CSV table of C-alpha atoms in Angstrom, one decimal:
chain,number,residue,atom,x,y,z
A,198,MET,CA,-21.6,-20.0,-18.2
A,199,PHE,CA,-19.2,-20.5,-15.3
A,200,GLU,CA,-20.5,-18.5,-12.3
A,201,GLY,CA,-18.5,-17.9,-9.2
A,202,ASP,CA,-17.0,-15.4,-6.7
A,203,THR,CA,-13.4,-15.4,-7.8
A,204,ILE,CA,-12.4,-14.7,-11.4
A,205,GLU,CA,-9.0,-16.4,-11.0
A,206,THR,CA,-10.6,-19.7,-10.2
A,207,LEU,CA,-13.1,-19.4,-13.0
A,208,ALA,CA,-10.3,-18.7,-15.5
A,209,LYS,CA,-8.3,-21.7,-14.3
A,210,TYR,CA,-11.3,-24.0,-14.6
A,211,SER,CA,-12.2,-22.6,-18.1
A,212,LYS,CA,-8.7,-23.4,-19.4
A,213,PHE,CA,-8.8,-26.8,-17.9
A,214,PHE,CA,-12.2,-27.4,-19.6
A,215,ALA,CA,-10.8,-26.2,-22.9
A,216,LEU,CA,-7.7,-28.5,-22.5
A,217,ASN,CA,-10.0,-31.5,-22.2
A,218,ILE,CA,-12.0,-30.4,-25.2
A,219,PHE,CA,-8.9,-30.2,-27.3
A,220,GLY,CA,-7.3,-33.3,-25.8
A,221,ASN,CA,-5.3,-33.4,-22.6
A,222,SER,CA,-1.9,-33.5,-24.2
A,223,GLU,CA,1.3,-31.8,-23.2
A,224,ARG,CA,1.4,-29.8,-26.5
A,225,ASN,CA,-2.2,-28.5,-26.0
A,226,LYS,CA,-1.4,-27.7,-22.3
A,227,LEU,CA,1.7,-25.6,-23.3
A,228,LEU,CA,-0.1,-23.8,-26.1
A,229,ILE,CA,-3.0,-22.9,-23.8
A,230,GLU,CA,-0.7,-21.8,-20.9
A,231,SER,CA,1.3,-19.6,-23.3
A,232,GLY,CA,-1.9,-18.1,-24.9
A,233,ASN,CA,-0.9,-19.5,-28.3
A,234,HIS,CA,-3.4,-22.2,-29.0
A,235,PRO,CA,-4.8,-21.4,-32.5
A,236,ASP,CA,-8.3,-22.8,-31.7
A,237,LEU,CA,-8.7,-21.0,-28.4
A,238,TYR,CA,-9.8,-17.3,-28.2
A,239,TYR,CA,-9.5,-15.9,-24.7
A,240,LEU,CA,-11.1,-12.4,-24.4
A,241,ARG,CA,-10.3,-10.4,-21.3
A,242,THR,CA,-9.9,-6.6,-20.7
A,243,GLN,CA,-8.6,-4.3,-18.0
A,244,GLU,CA,-11.2,-1.8,-19.1
A,245,ASN,CA,-14.6,-1.3,-17.5
A,246,THR,CA,-16.4,-2.6,-20.5
A,247,ILE,CA,-16.1,-5.1,-23.4
A,248,LYS,CA,-17.3,-3.4,-26.6
A,249,LYS,CA,-19.0,-4.5,-29.7
A,250,ASP,CA,-15.8,-4.2,-31.8
A,251,GLU,CA,-14.0,-6.8,-29.5
A,252,ILE,CA,-16.9,-9.2,-30.0
A,253,GLY,CA,-16.7,-8.7,-33.7
A,254,GLN,CA,-13.1,-9.8,-33.7
A,255,LEU,CA,-14.0,-12.9,-31.6
A,256,VAL,CA,-16.8,-13.8,-34.1
A,257,HIS,CA,-14.5,-13.4,-37.0
A,258,ARG,CA,-11.9,-15.7,-35.4
A,259,MET,CA,-14.5,-18.3,-34.5
A,260,ASN,CA,-15.9,-18.4,-38.0
A,261,GLN,CA,-12.5,-19.8,-39.2
A,262,LYS,CA,-11.9,-23.5,-39.3
A,263,PRO,CA,-10.0,-25.2,-36.4
A,264,ILE,CA,-6.3,-25.7,-37.0
A,265,GLU,CA,-5.0,-28.0,-34.2
A,266,SER,CA,-8.1,-29.6,-32.9
A,267,GLU,CA,-11.6,-30.8,-33.9
A,268,TYR,CA,-13.2,-28.0,-31.9
A,269,LYS,CA,-12.8,-24.3,-31.4
A,270,VAL,CA,-13.3,-22.7,-28.0
A,271,TYR,CA,-13.7,-19.1,-26.9
A,272,ILE,CA,-13.7,-17.8,-23.4
A,273,ILE,CA,-15.0,-14.4,-22.3
A,274,GLU,CA,-13.7,-13.3,-18.9
A,275,GLN,CA,-16.1,-11.2,-16.8
A,276,PHE,CA,-18.9,-11.5,-19.3
A,277,GLU,CA,-20.9,-9.0,-17.3
A,278,LYS,CA,-18.6,-6.3,-18.7
A,279,LEU,CA,-20.2,-6.5,-22.2
A,280,THR,CA,-22.0,-3.3,-23.2
A,281,PRO,CA,-25.6,-3.8,-24.3
A,282,GLN,CA,-24.5,-3.4,-27.9
A,283,ALA,CA,-21.9,-6.1,-27.4
A,284,GLU,CA,-24.4,-8.5,-25.7
A,285,ASN,CA,-26.9,-8.0,-28.6
A,286,SER,CA,-24.0,-8.6,-31.1
A,287,ILE,CA,-23.0,-11.9,-29.5
A,288,LEU,CA,-26.6,-13.1,-28.9
A,289,LYS,CA,-27.1,-14.4,-32.4
A,290,PHE,CA,-23.7,-16.0,-32.5
A,291,LEU,CA,-24.6,-17.9,-29.3
A,292,GLU,CA,-27.9,-19.0,-30.8
A,293,GLU,CA,-26.3,-20.1,-34.2
A,294,PRO,CA,-22.6,-20.8,-33.6
A,295,PRO,CA,-20.5,-22.5,-36.3
A,296,GLU,CA,-20.1,-26.2,-36.0
A,297,LYS,CA,-18.1,-27.6,-33.2
A,298,THR,CA,-17.7,-24.2,-31.5
A,299,ILE,CA,-17.9,-24.0,-27.7
A,300,ALA,CA,-18.4,-20.8,-25.7
A,301,ILE,CA,-17.4,-20.5,-22.0
A,302,LEU,CA,-18.7,-17.3,-20.4
A,303,LEU,CA,-17.2,-16.4,-17.0
A,304,THR,CA,-19.0,-14.2,-14.6
A,305,ILE,CA,-18.8,-13.0,-11.0
A,306,ASN,CA,-21.9,-10.9,-11.3
A,307,LYS,CA,-24.6,-12.7,-13.3
A,308,SER,CA,-27.3,-10.2,-12.5
A,309,ASP,CA,-25.8,-7.7,-15.0
A,310,ILE,CA,-26.2,-10.2,-17.9
A,311,LEU,CA,-29.3,-10.2,-20.2
A,312,PRO,CA,-31.9,-12.8,-19.4
A,313,THR,CA,-31.8,-13.9,-23.0
A,314,ILE,CA,-28.1,-14.8,-22.6
A,315,HIS,CA,-28.9,-16.8,-19.4
A,316,SER,CA,-31.6,-18.7,-21.2
A,317,ARG,CA,-29.2,-19.9,-23.8
A,318,SER,CA,-26.5,-21.0,-21.4
A,319,GLN,CA,-25.8,-24.0,-19.3
A,320,HIS,CA,-24.9,-22.7,-15.8
A,321,ILE,CA,-22.1,-24.2,-13.8
A,322,LEU,CA,-21.4,-22.8,-10.3
A,323,ILE,CA,-17.8,-22.9,-9.3
A,324,GLN,CA,-16.8,-21.8,-5.8
A,325,GLY,CA,-13.6,-19.9,-5.6
A,326,GLU,CA,-10.5,-21.7,-4.3
A,327,ASP,CA,-9.3,-20.3,-1.0
A,328,GLN,CA,-5.8,-19.3,-2.2
A,329,ASP,CA,-7.2,-17.6,-5.3
A,330,ARG,CA,-9.6,-15.7,-3.2
A,331,LEU,CA,-7.0,-14.6,-0.7
A,332,ASN,CA,-4.5,-13.7,-3.4
A,333,ALA,CA,-7.1,-11.4,-5.1
A,334,LEU,CA,-7.8,-9.4,-1.9
A,335,GLU,CA,-5.8,-6.2,-1.9
A,336,SER,CA,-5.7,-4.3,1.4
A,337,LEU,CA,-7.9,-6.1,3.9
A,338,SER,CA,-6.8,-7.1,7.4
A,339,ASP,CA,-6.3,-10.8,8.1
A,340,SER,CA,-9.6,-10.9,10.0
A,341,GLU,CA,-11.4,-9.3,7.1
A,342,LYS,CA,-9.8,-11.7,4.6
A,343,ASN,CA,-11.1,-14.6,6.8
A,344,ILE,CA,-14.6,-13.2,6.6
A,345,VAL,CA,-14.4,-13.0,2.8
A,346,ASN,CA,-12.9,-16.4,2.5
A,347,VAL,CA,-15.2,-18.3,4.9
A,348,LEU,CA,-18.4,-16.7,3.5
A,349,SER,CA,-17.2,-17.0,-0.1
A,350,LEU,CA,-17.9,-13.3,-0.8
A,351,ASN,CA,-17.4,-11.8,-4.2
A,352,VAL,CA,-13.8,-10.7,-4.2
A,353,GLN,CA,-14.2,-8.3,-7.1
A,354,HIS,CA,-17.0,-6.5,-5.3
A,355,ILE,CA,-15.0,-6.3,-2.1
A,356,ASN,CA,-12.0,-4.8,-3.8
A,357,GLU,CA,-14.2,-2.3,-5.6
A,358,MET,CA,-15.6,-1.2,-2.2
A,359,ALA,CA,-12.1,-0.5,-0.8
A,360,ASP,CA,-12.4,1.0,2.7
A,361,ARG,CA,-16.2,0.9,2.7
A,362,PHE,CA,-16.1,-2.9,3.2
A,363,SER,CA,-14.4,-2.4,6.6
A,364,LEU,CA,-16.9,0.2,7.6
A,365,LEU,CA,-19.9,-1.8,6.4
A,366,THR,CA,-18.7,-5.0,8.2
A,367,LYS,CA,-18.4,-3.1,11.5
A,368,GLU,CA,-21.9,-1.7,11.1
A,369,VAL,CA,-23.3,-5.1,10.2
A,370,VAL,CA,-21.8,-6.6,13.4
A,371,ASN,CA,-23.1,-3.7,15.5
A,372,PHE,CA,-26.6,-4.1,14.0
A,373,ALA,CA,-26.6,-7.9,14.3
A,374,ASN,CA,-25.8,-7.7,18.0
A,375,ARG,CA,-28.5,-5.2,18.7
A,376,TRP,CA,-31.0,-7.2,16.6
A,377,ILE,CA,-30.2,-10.4,18.5
A,378,HIS,CA,-30.8,-8.6,21.8
A,379,ASN,CA,-34.0,-6.8,20.6
A,380,HIS,CA,-32.4,-3.4,21.3
A,381,PRO,CA,-35.0,-0.6,21.0
A,382,LEU,CA,-32.6,1.4,18.8
A,383,VAL,CA,-32.0,-1.4,16.3
A,384,LEU,CA,-33.8,0.4,13.4
A,385,ILE,CA,-31.5,3.4,13.8
A,386,ASP,CA,-28.5,1.1,13.5
A,387,MET,CA,-30.2,-0.4,10.4
A,388,LYS,CA,-30.5,3.0,8.7
A,389,ARG,CA,-26.8,3.8,9.4
A,390,MET,CA,-25.8,0.4,7.9
A,391,LEU,CA,-27.9,0.9,4.8
A,392,ASP,CA,-26.6,4.5,4.3
A,393,LEU,CA,-23.2,2.9,3.6
A,394,CYS,CA,-24.7,0.9,0.7
A,395,ASP,CA,-24.4,2.4,-2.8
A,396,ASP,CA,-26.6,-0.2,-4.7
A,397,ARG,CA,-28.3,-3.5,-4.5
A,398,ARG,CA,-25.1,-5.5,-4.6
A,399,ASP,CA,-24.0,-3.7,-1.3
A,400,GLN,CA,-27.4,-4.5,0.2
A,401,GLU,CA,-27.1,-8.2,-0.8
A,402,LEU,CA,-23.6,-8.2,0.8
A,403,VAL,CA,-25.1,-6.9,4.0
A,404,LEU,CA,-27.4,-9.9,4.0
A,405,GLU,CA,-24.6,-12.3,3.4
A,406,LEU,CA,-22.6,-10.8,6.3
A,407,LEU,CA,-25.7,-10.9,8.5
A,408,SER,CA,-26.4,-14.5,7.7
A,409,GLY,CA,-22.8,-15.4,8.4
A,410,TYR,CA,-22.7,-13.6,11.7
A,411,ILE,CA,-26.0,-15.1,12.9
A,412,ARG,CA,-24.9,-18.6,11.8
A,413,GLN,CA,-21.7,-18.2,13.8
A,414,VAL,CA,-23.8,-17.2,16.9
A,415,LEU,CA,-26.0,-20.2,16.3
A,416,HIS,CA,-23.1,-22.6,16.1
A,417,THR,CA,-21.6,-21.1,19.2
A,418,THR,CA,-24.9,-21.3,21.1
A,419,ILE,CA,-25.2,-25.1,20.4
A,420,GLY,CA,-21.6,-25.7,21.2
A,421,LEU,CA,-20.0,-26.0,17.7
A,422,ASN,CA,-16.8,-24.4,16.8
A,423,ASP,CA,-16.5,-25.4,13.1
A,424,PHE,CA,-17.7,-22.1,11.6
A,425,LYS,CA,-15.8,-18.9,12.5
A,426,PRO,CA,-15.9,-16.2,9.8
A,427,PHE,CA,-15.8,-13.4,12.5
A,428,ASP,CA,-13.3,-12.7,15.2
A,429,GLY,CA,-14.1,-11.7,18.7
A,430,PRO,CA,-16.6,-13.0,21.3
A,431,MET,CA,-20.1,-13.8,20.2
A,432,PRO,CA,-23.1,-12.3,22.0
A,433,GLU,CA,-24.4,-14.2,25.0
A,434,GLY,CA,-27.5,-14.1,27.3
A,435,ASN,CA,-30.7,-15.7,28.3
A,436,ASP,CA,-32.5,-14.0,25.3
A,437,ILE,CA,-30.4,-16.0,22.8
A,438,HIS,CA,-31.6,-19.5,21.8
A,439,PRO,CA,-31.4,-21.6,18.6
A,440,SER,CA,-35.1,-21.2,17.6
A,441,LYS,CA,-34.8,-17.4,17.7
A,442,LEU,CA,-31.6,-17.4,15.7
A,443,SER,CA,-33.1,-19.9,13.1
A,444,ARG,CA,-36.1,-17.5,12.7
A,445,MET,CA,-33.7,-14.6,12.1
A,446,LEU,CA,-31.9,-16.6,9.4
A,447,GLU,CA,-35.2,-17.3,7.7
A,448,GLU,CA,-36.0,-13.6,7.7
A,449,VAL,CA,-32.6,-12.8,6.1
A,450,GLN,CA,-33.4,-15.3,3.4
A,451,ASN,CA,-36.8,-13.7,2.9
A,452,ALA,CA,-35.2,-10.2,2.7
A,453,ASN,CA,-32.8,-11.5,0.0
A,454,LYS,CA,-35.9,-12.7,-2.0
A,455,TYR,CA,-37.7,-9.3,-1.7
A,456,LEU,CA,-34.5,-7.4,-2.7
A,457,SER,CA,-34.5,-9.4,-5.9
A,458,PHE,CA,-38.0,-8.2,-6.5
A,459,ASN,CA,-36.8,-4.6,-6.3
A,460,VAL,CA,-38.8,-3.9,-3.1
A,461,ASN,CA,-37.6,-0.7,-1.3
A,462,PRO,CA,-34.5,-1.7,0.7
A,463,MET,CA,-35.6,0.2,3.8
A,464,LEU,CA,-39.0,-1.7,3.8
A,465,VAL,CA,-37.2,-5.0,3.2
A,466,PHE,CA,-34.9,-4.6,6.2
A,467,GLU,CA,-37.7,-3.2,8.5
A,468,GLY,CA,-39.8,-6.2,7.5
A,469,MET,CA,-36.9,-8.5,8.3
A,470,VAL,CA,-36.4,-7.1,11.8
A,471,ILE,CA,-40.2,-7.1,12.6
A,472,GLY,CA,-40.7,-10.5,11.1
A,473,ALA,CA,-38.1,-12.1,13.3
A,474,LYS,CA,-40.1,-11.2,16.4
A,475,GLY,CA,-42.8,-13.7,15.3
């Protein structure tokens, strides 16, 4: 299972992986690039789901003997799109594949995949390449693209959010500034920020943005200029010091953990704010 934040990069690496399984020859390279390699089955869809029938076609193709190579390879792009029926259909095939058959499952949202699939996979994390990430972004400003790129945010999720990403980013920066300065109205800002979140993915994105912003403030505070996801001046003052910012980052990590345990998001973020006070 190739996990990452940019499907274009995962697709590129999966084809390179397949090429080296078949043999890194010019012929194999041309066949893969043209989508005509007889021993490679690449499943992708523009639909919202991958259905059981499509998995059935894949299984039928993979049960045939290889033609060009010693191995057969199938790649499923955005594996998280499989319906529950499709996942259950492919589970047995993953457990008992035909000889010399290799599956490469690509995902940018592994939390939507059955635990039984995860347990039968070898996981390889592949960070998106900068240009692939930037090319995939649709309507963001240059400053917003920089945030997504530097923090390696999930491009697919950002594109799905559309204008909400800009609104959420502004609220996160506003909240972070008030939190850093211990503003008495910070919990009100927190609620306004969370009201923009539709689901846990959005809440996890808030934590990624928060972590990135506070890290940038920390780098600025100690005189480093090597980490700049956000434009504009960073907060200053006698109440800002590295130990405080480090404690805030620890609380963001804890909040991420509690979210994964399905704790109520409002309680998670309230605990994060209160916990940072020590």
